[in-house]
């Protein structure tokens, strides 16, 4: 079932949206607090987000930017809901990365039509978000954010998880430290390239208790995951 996340602090609107979306066959997740949105999106991986502009704690506009800067979440379509109808707000919303923009009070059939259009567009332009990745005996579950080796649960930190996910979803591809910085930490974040080596070391340590080391260090280039010994090592 397709999950749609409703981010809205006005309960009456949230209830109205939930009722109509569920009637239309969608599963819904409602979030009323701006500061809970990112973790809820990571947890539920919705197919689309309806995002209210005016939220307590953090604005819809800021959230939109945060979601777009997160490599895991950036492809999820976002429809901004707003009481503001001015042209410049629309431009701000779209330039922050929203895919569409609906002004309150909105008509439910129109909103449903917009949702459908945005879902269709994303399903033809990007691959669906995978729920699981694996390489040899290593398996990662994207829903539970858990790693397993030979079905044994391996405890790793969130950064190590993101690095592993990137490597495992692109097996044998070599990533430079700069690639990893961009893909794992996102743009506009300053991290020392050497920090990556620390996280790679932690990742290896966690994984290698349970099986051979598949993480390859390609000297002066970067890292990859590979079951064959690299000649460049
Ligand atoms: Ca609001």
Short mmCIF file of C-alpha atoms and ligand atoms in Angstrom, two decimals:
data_model
loop_
_atom_site.label_atom_id
_atom_site.label_comp_id
_atom_site.label_asym_id
_atom_site.label_seq_id
_atom_site.Cartn_x
_atom_site.Cartn_y
_atom_site.Cartn_z
CA UNK A 1 0.00 0.00 0.00
CA UNK A 2 1.25 3.50 -0.81
CA UNK A 3 2.09 5.54 2.28
CA UNK A 4 1.53 9.28 2.31
CA UNK A 5 2.89 11.38 5.13
CA UNK A 6 0.74 14.28 6.32
CA UNK A 7 2.74 17.00 8.07
CA UNK A 8 0.23 19.42 9.50
CA UNK A 9 -0.18 21.00 12.92
CA UNK A 10 -3.83 21.99 12.49
CA UNK A 11 -5.68 18.93 13.65
CA UNK A 12 -8.87 19.63 11.70
CA UNK A 13 -6.95 19.70 8.41
CA UNK A 14 -4.85 16.69 9.35
CA UNK A 15 -7.99 14.66 10.14
CA UNK A 16 -9.67 15.78 6.93
CA UNK A 17 -6.62 14.77 4.87
CA UNK A 18 -6.21 11.45 6.66
CA UNK A 19 -9.89 10.58 6.14
CA UNK A 20 -9.89 11.42 2.45
CA UNK A 21 -6.54 9.81 1.65
CA UNK A 22 -7.48 6.58 3.41
CA UNK A 23 -10.82 6.59 1.56
CA UNK A 24 -8.82 6.90 -1.66
CA UNK A 25 -6.81 3.79 -0.71
CA UNK A 26 -3.62 5.28 0.74
CA UNK A 27 -1.99 4.49 4.03
CA UNK A 28 -1.27 7.63 6.06
CA UNK A 29 1.20 8.73 8.70
CA UNK A 30 0.43 12.04 10.44
CA UNK A 31 3.09 14.25 12.01
CA UNK A 32 2.19 17.51 13.79
CA UNK A 33 5.60 18.64 15.03
CA UNK A 34 8.26 19.99 12.72
CA UNK A 35 11.13 18.53 14.70
CA UNK A 36 9.73 14.99 14.39
CA UNK A 37 9.39 15.08 10.63
CA UNK A 38 12.86 13.96 9.52
CA UNK A 39 13.00 10.92 11.80
CA UNK A 40 9.44 9.98 10.81
CA UNK A 41 10.31 10.23 7.11
CA UNK A 42 13.39 8.06 7.63
CA UNK A 43 11.34 5.53 9.54
CA UNK A 44 8.30 5.26 7.25
CA UNK A 45 9.85 6.14 3.86
CA UNK A 46 6.56 7.55 2.54
CA UNK A 47 5.87 7.59 -1.20
CA UNK A 48 4.90 11.27 -0.94
CA UNK A 49 4.82 14.02 1.69
CA UNK A 50 2.12 16.64 2.14
CA UNK A 51 3.97 19.38 3.95
CA UNK A 52 2.35 22.33 5.68
CA UNK A 53 4.27 25.57 5.32
CA UNK A 54 3.50 27.07 8.74
CA UNK A 55 4.60 24.64 11.43
CA UNK A 56 5.75 25.21 15.00
CA UNK A 57 9.48 24.62 15.71
CA UNK A 58 10.68 24.39 12.12
CA UNK A 59 9.01 25.69 8.98
CA UNK A 60 7.83 23.52 6.13
CA UNK A 61 10.22 25.39 3.89
CA UNK A 62 13.25 24.47 6.05
CA UNK A 63 12.07 20.87 6.26
CA UNK A 64 11.74 20.74 2.51
CA UNK A 65 15.38 21.81 2.15
CA UNK A 66 16.52 19.27 4.75
CA UNK A 67 14.73 16.44 2.98
CA UNK A 68 16.17 17.48 -0.38
CA UNK A 69 19.69 17.56 1.09
CA UNK A 70 19.36 14.03 2.46
CA UNK A 71 20.63 11.55 -0.13
CA UNK A 72 18.29 8.83 1.16
CA UNK A 73 15.16 10.94 1.02
CA UNK A 74 15.73 13.49 -1.72
CA UNK A 75 13.55 11.73 -4.32
CA UNK A 76 10.38 11.64 -2.24
CA UNK A 77 7.85 14.01 -3.85
CA UNK A 78 6.77 16.90 -1.64
CA UNK A 79 3.55 18.87 -2.05
CA UNK A 80 3.58 22.04 0.05
CA UNK A 81 0.28 23.01 1.68
CA UNK A 82 -0.05 26.64 2.50
CA UNK A 83 -2.43 29.39 3.37
CA UNK A 84 -0.15 31.79 1.55
CA UNK A 85 -1.19 32.36 -1.99
CA UNK A 86 1.34 34.89 -3.11
CA UNK A 87 3.42 34.24 -6.14
CA UNK A 88 6.72 34.82 -4.33
CA UNK A 89 5.86 32.20 -1.70
CA UNK A 90 5.16 29.73 -4.43
CA UNK A 91 8.54 30.50 -5.97
CA UNK A 92 10.24 30.10 -2.55
CA UNK A 93 8.51 26.77 -2.00
CA UNK A 94 9.46 25.40 -5.37
CA UNK A 95 13.03 26.66 -5.14
CA UNK A 96 13.38 24.94 -1.75
CA UNK A 97 12.71 21.70 -3.61
CA UNK A 98 8.95 21.19 -3.35
CA UNK A 99 7.47 19.40 -6.37
CA UNK A 100 4.09 21.02 -6.15
CA UNK A 101 2.19 23.62 -4.24
CA UNK A 102 -1.44 23.67 -3.05
CA UNK A 103 -3.11 26.68 -1.45
CA UNK A 104 -5.51 26.32 1.48
CA UNK A 105 -8.45 26.06 1.42
CA UNK A 106 -7.95 23.32 -1.15
CA UNK A 107 -10.44 21.06 -2.88
CA UNK A 108 -9.96 17.42 -1.94
CA UNK A 109 -10.47 16.03 -5.49
CA UNK A 110 -7.89 18.49 -6.79
CA UNK A 111 -5.39 17.54 -4.11
CA UNK A 112 -5.94 13.83 -4.83
CA UNK A 113 -5.33 14.49 -8.52
CA UNK A 114 -2.08 16.32 -7.72
CA UNK A 115 -0.96 13.46 -5.48
CA UNK A 116 -1.61 10.97 -8.26
CA UNK A 117 0.31 13.04 -10.80
CA UNK A 118 3.31 13.45 -8.51
CA UNK A 119 3.37 9.75 -7.63
CA UNK A 120 3.20 8.78 -11.29
CA UNK A 121 5.98 11.18 -12.23
CA UNK A 122 8.35 9.84 -9.60
CA UNK A 123 7.62 6.20 -10.40
CA UNK A 124 8.64 6.75 -14.01
CA UNK A 125 11.73 8.87 -13.34
CA UNK A 126 13.32 7.21 -10.31
CA UNK A 127 13.65 3.70 -9.01
CA UNK A 128 11.43 2.93 -6.06
CA UNK A 129 13.11 3.08 -2.69
CA UNK A 130 14.46 -0.36 -2.00
CA UNK A 131 13.63 -1.91 1.34
CA UNK A 132 16.62 -4.24 1.40
CA UNK A 133 20.14 -4.48 -0.04
CA UNK A 134 22.60 -7.31 0.19
CA UNK A 135 26.15 -8.21 -0.76
CA UNK A 136 27.48 -11.74 -0.17
CA UNK A 137 26.46 -12.58 3.41
CA UNK A 138 25.79 -8.93 4.39
CA UNK A 139 22.20 -7.75 4.31
CA UNK A 140 20.77 -4.38 5.24
CA UNK A 141 17.15 -3.70 5.99
CA UNK A 142 16.26 -0.11 5.12
CA UNK A 143 12.95 -0.13 7.01
CA UNK A 144 14.38 -1.24 10.33
CA UNK A 145 17.79 0.36 9.60
CA UNK A 146 19.49 -2.86 10.63
CA UNK A 147 22.46 -4.80 9.32
CA UNK A 148 22.79 -8.56 9.34
CA UNK A 149 25.63 -10.94 8.48
CA UNK A 150 24.54 -14.52 7.89
CA UNK A 151 21.29 -13.40 9.51
CA UNK A 152 23.08 -12.36 12.70
CA UNK A 153 22.27 -8.77 13.72
CA UNK A 154 25.31 -6.47 13.56
CA UNK A 155 25.16 -3.27 15.58
CA UNK A 156 26.57 -0.23 13.73
CA UNK A 157 26.21 3.54 14.07
CA UNK A 158 24.04 5.70 11.77
CA UNK A 159 26.99 7.09 9.77
CA UNK A 160 28.48 3.63 9.28
CA UNK A 161 25.03 2.49 8.19
CA UNK A 162 24.82 5.18 5.51
CA UNK A 163 28.33 4.38 4.24
CA UNK A 164 27.55 0.67 4.08
CA UNK A 165 24.27 1.34 2.29
CA UNK A 166 26.05 3.42 -0.35
CA UNK A 167 28.78 0.81 -0.92
CA UNK A 168 26.42 -2.15 -0.92
CA UNK A 169 23.95 -0.57 -3.33
CA UNK A 170 26.86 0.05 -5.74
CA UNK A 171 28.99 -3.10 -5.41
CA UNK A 172 32.56 -2.95 -6.76
CA UNK A 173 32.24 0.76 -7.52
CA UNK A 174 35.07 2.79 -6.01
CA UNK A 175 34.00 5.88 -4.05
CA UNK A 176 36.50 8.64 -3.35
CA UNK A 177 36.44 10.32 0.04
CA UNK A 178 34.84 13.32 -1.67
CA UNK A 179 32.10 11.09 -3.14
CA UNK A 180 31.44 9.62 0.28
CA UNK A 181 31.32 13.05 1.89
CA UNK A 182 28.80 14.24 -0.66
CA UNK A 183 26.65 11.11 -0.64
CA UNK A 184 26.74 10.31 3.07
CA UNK A 185 26.91 13.72 4.71
CA UNK A 186 25.19 15.70 1.96
CA UNK A 187 26.13 19.05 0.53
CA UNK A 188 26.81 22.09 2.67
CA UNK A 189 28.25 20.07 5.55
CA UNK A 190 31.90 20.49 6.42
CA UNK A 191 33.57 17.25 7.42
CA UNK A 192 37.31 16.47 7.37
CA UNK A 193 37.93 13.88 4.65
CA UNK A 194 39.95 11.87 7.20
CA UNK A 195 36.79 11.48 9.30
CA UNK A 196 35.69 8.98 6.69
CA UNK A 197 38.62 6.72 7.48
CA UNK A 198 37.51 6.64 11.11
CA UNK A 199 34.00 5.60 10.15
CA UNK A 200 35.29 3.00 7.68
CA UNK A 201 37.46 1.56 10.47
CA UNK A 202 34.42 1.32 12.76
CA UNK A 203 32.35 -0.25 10.00
CA UNK A 204 35.02 -2.88 9.33
CA UNK A 205 35.41 -3.63 13.02
CA UNK A 206 31.65 -4.17 13.43
CA UNK A 207 31.26 -6.32 10.32
CA UNK A 208 34.41 -8.39 10.50
CA UNK A 209 33.52 -10.16 13.71
CA UNK A 210 31.06 -12.13 11.60
CA UNK A 211 32.85 -12.83 8.32
CA UNK A 212 35.57 -11.82 5.84
CA UNK A 213 36.43 -8.18 5.14
CA UNK A 214 34.78 -7.10 1.89
CA UNK A 215 35.54 -3.42 2.26
CA UNK A 216 38.43 -2.53 0.00
CA UNK A 217 40.76 0.40 0.52
CA UNK A 218 41.93 1.60 -2.86
CA UNK A 219 45.12 3.49 -2.07
CA UNK A 220 44.86 7.24 -2.61
CA UNK A 221 41.50 6.75 -4.30
CA UNK A 222 38.87 5.64 -1.85
CA UNK A 223 36.74 2.68 -0.86
CA UNK A 224 34.55 0.02 -2.37
CA UNK A 225 32.84 -3.19 -1.38
CA UNK A 226 34.15 -6.18 -3.28
CA UNK A 227 34.53 -9.91 -2.74
CA UNK A 228 37.70 -10.02 -4.88
CA UNK A 229 41.02 -8.69 -3.61
CA UNK A 230 41.80 -5.49 -5.48
CA UNK A 231 45.05 -5.30 -7.42
CA UNK A 232 45.38 -1.65 -6.46
CA UNK A 233 45.59 -2.44 -2.79
CA1 LIG B 1 0.08 25.15 10.06
#
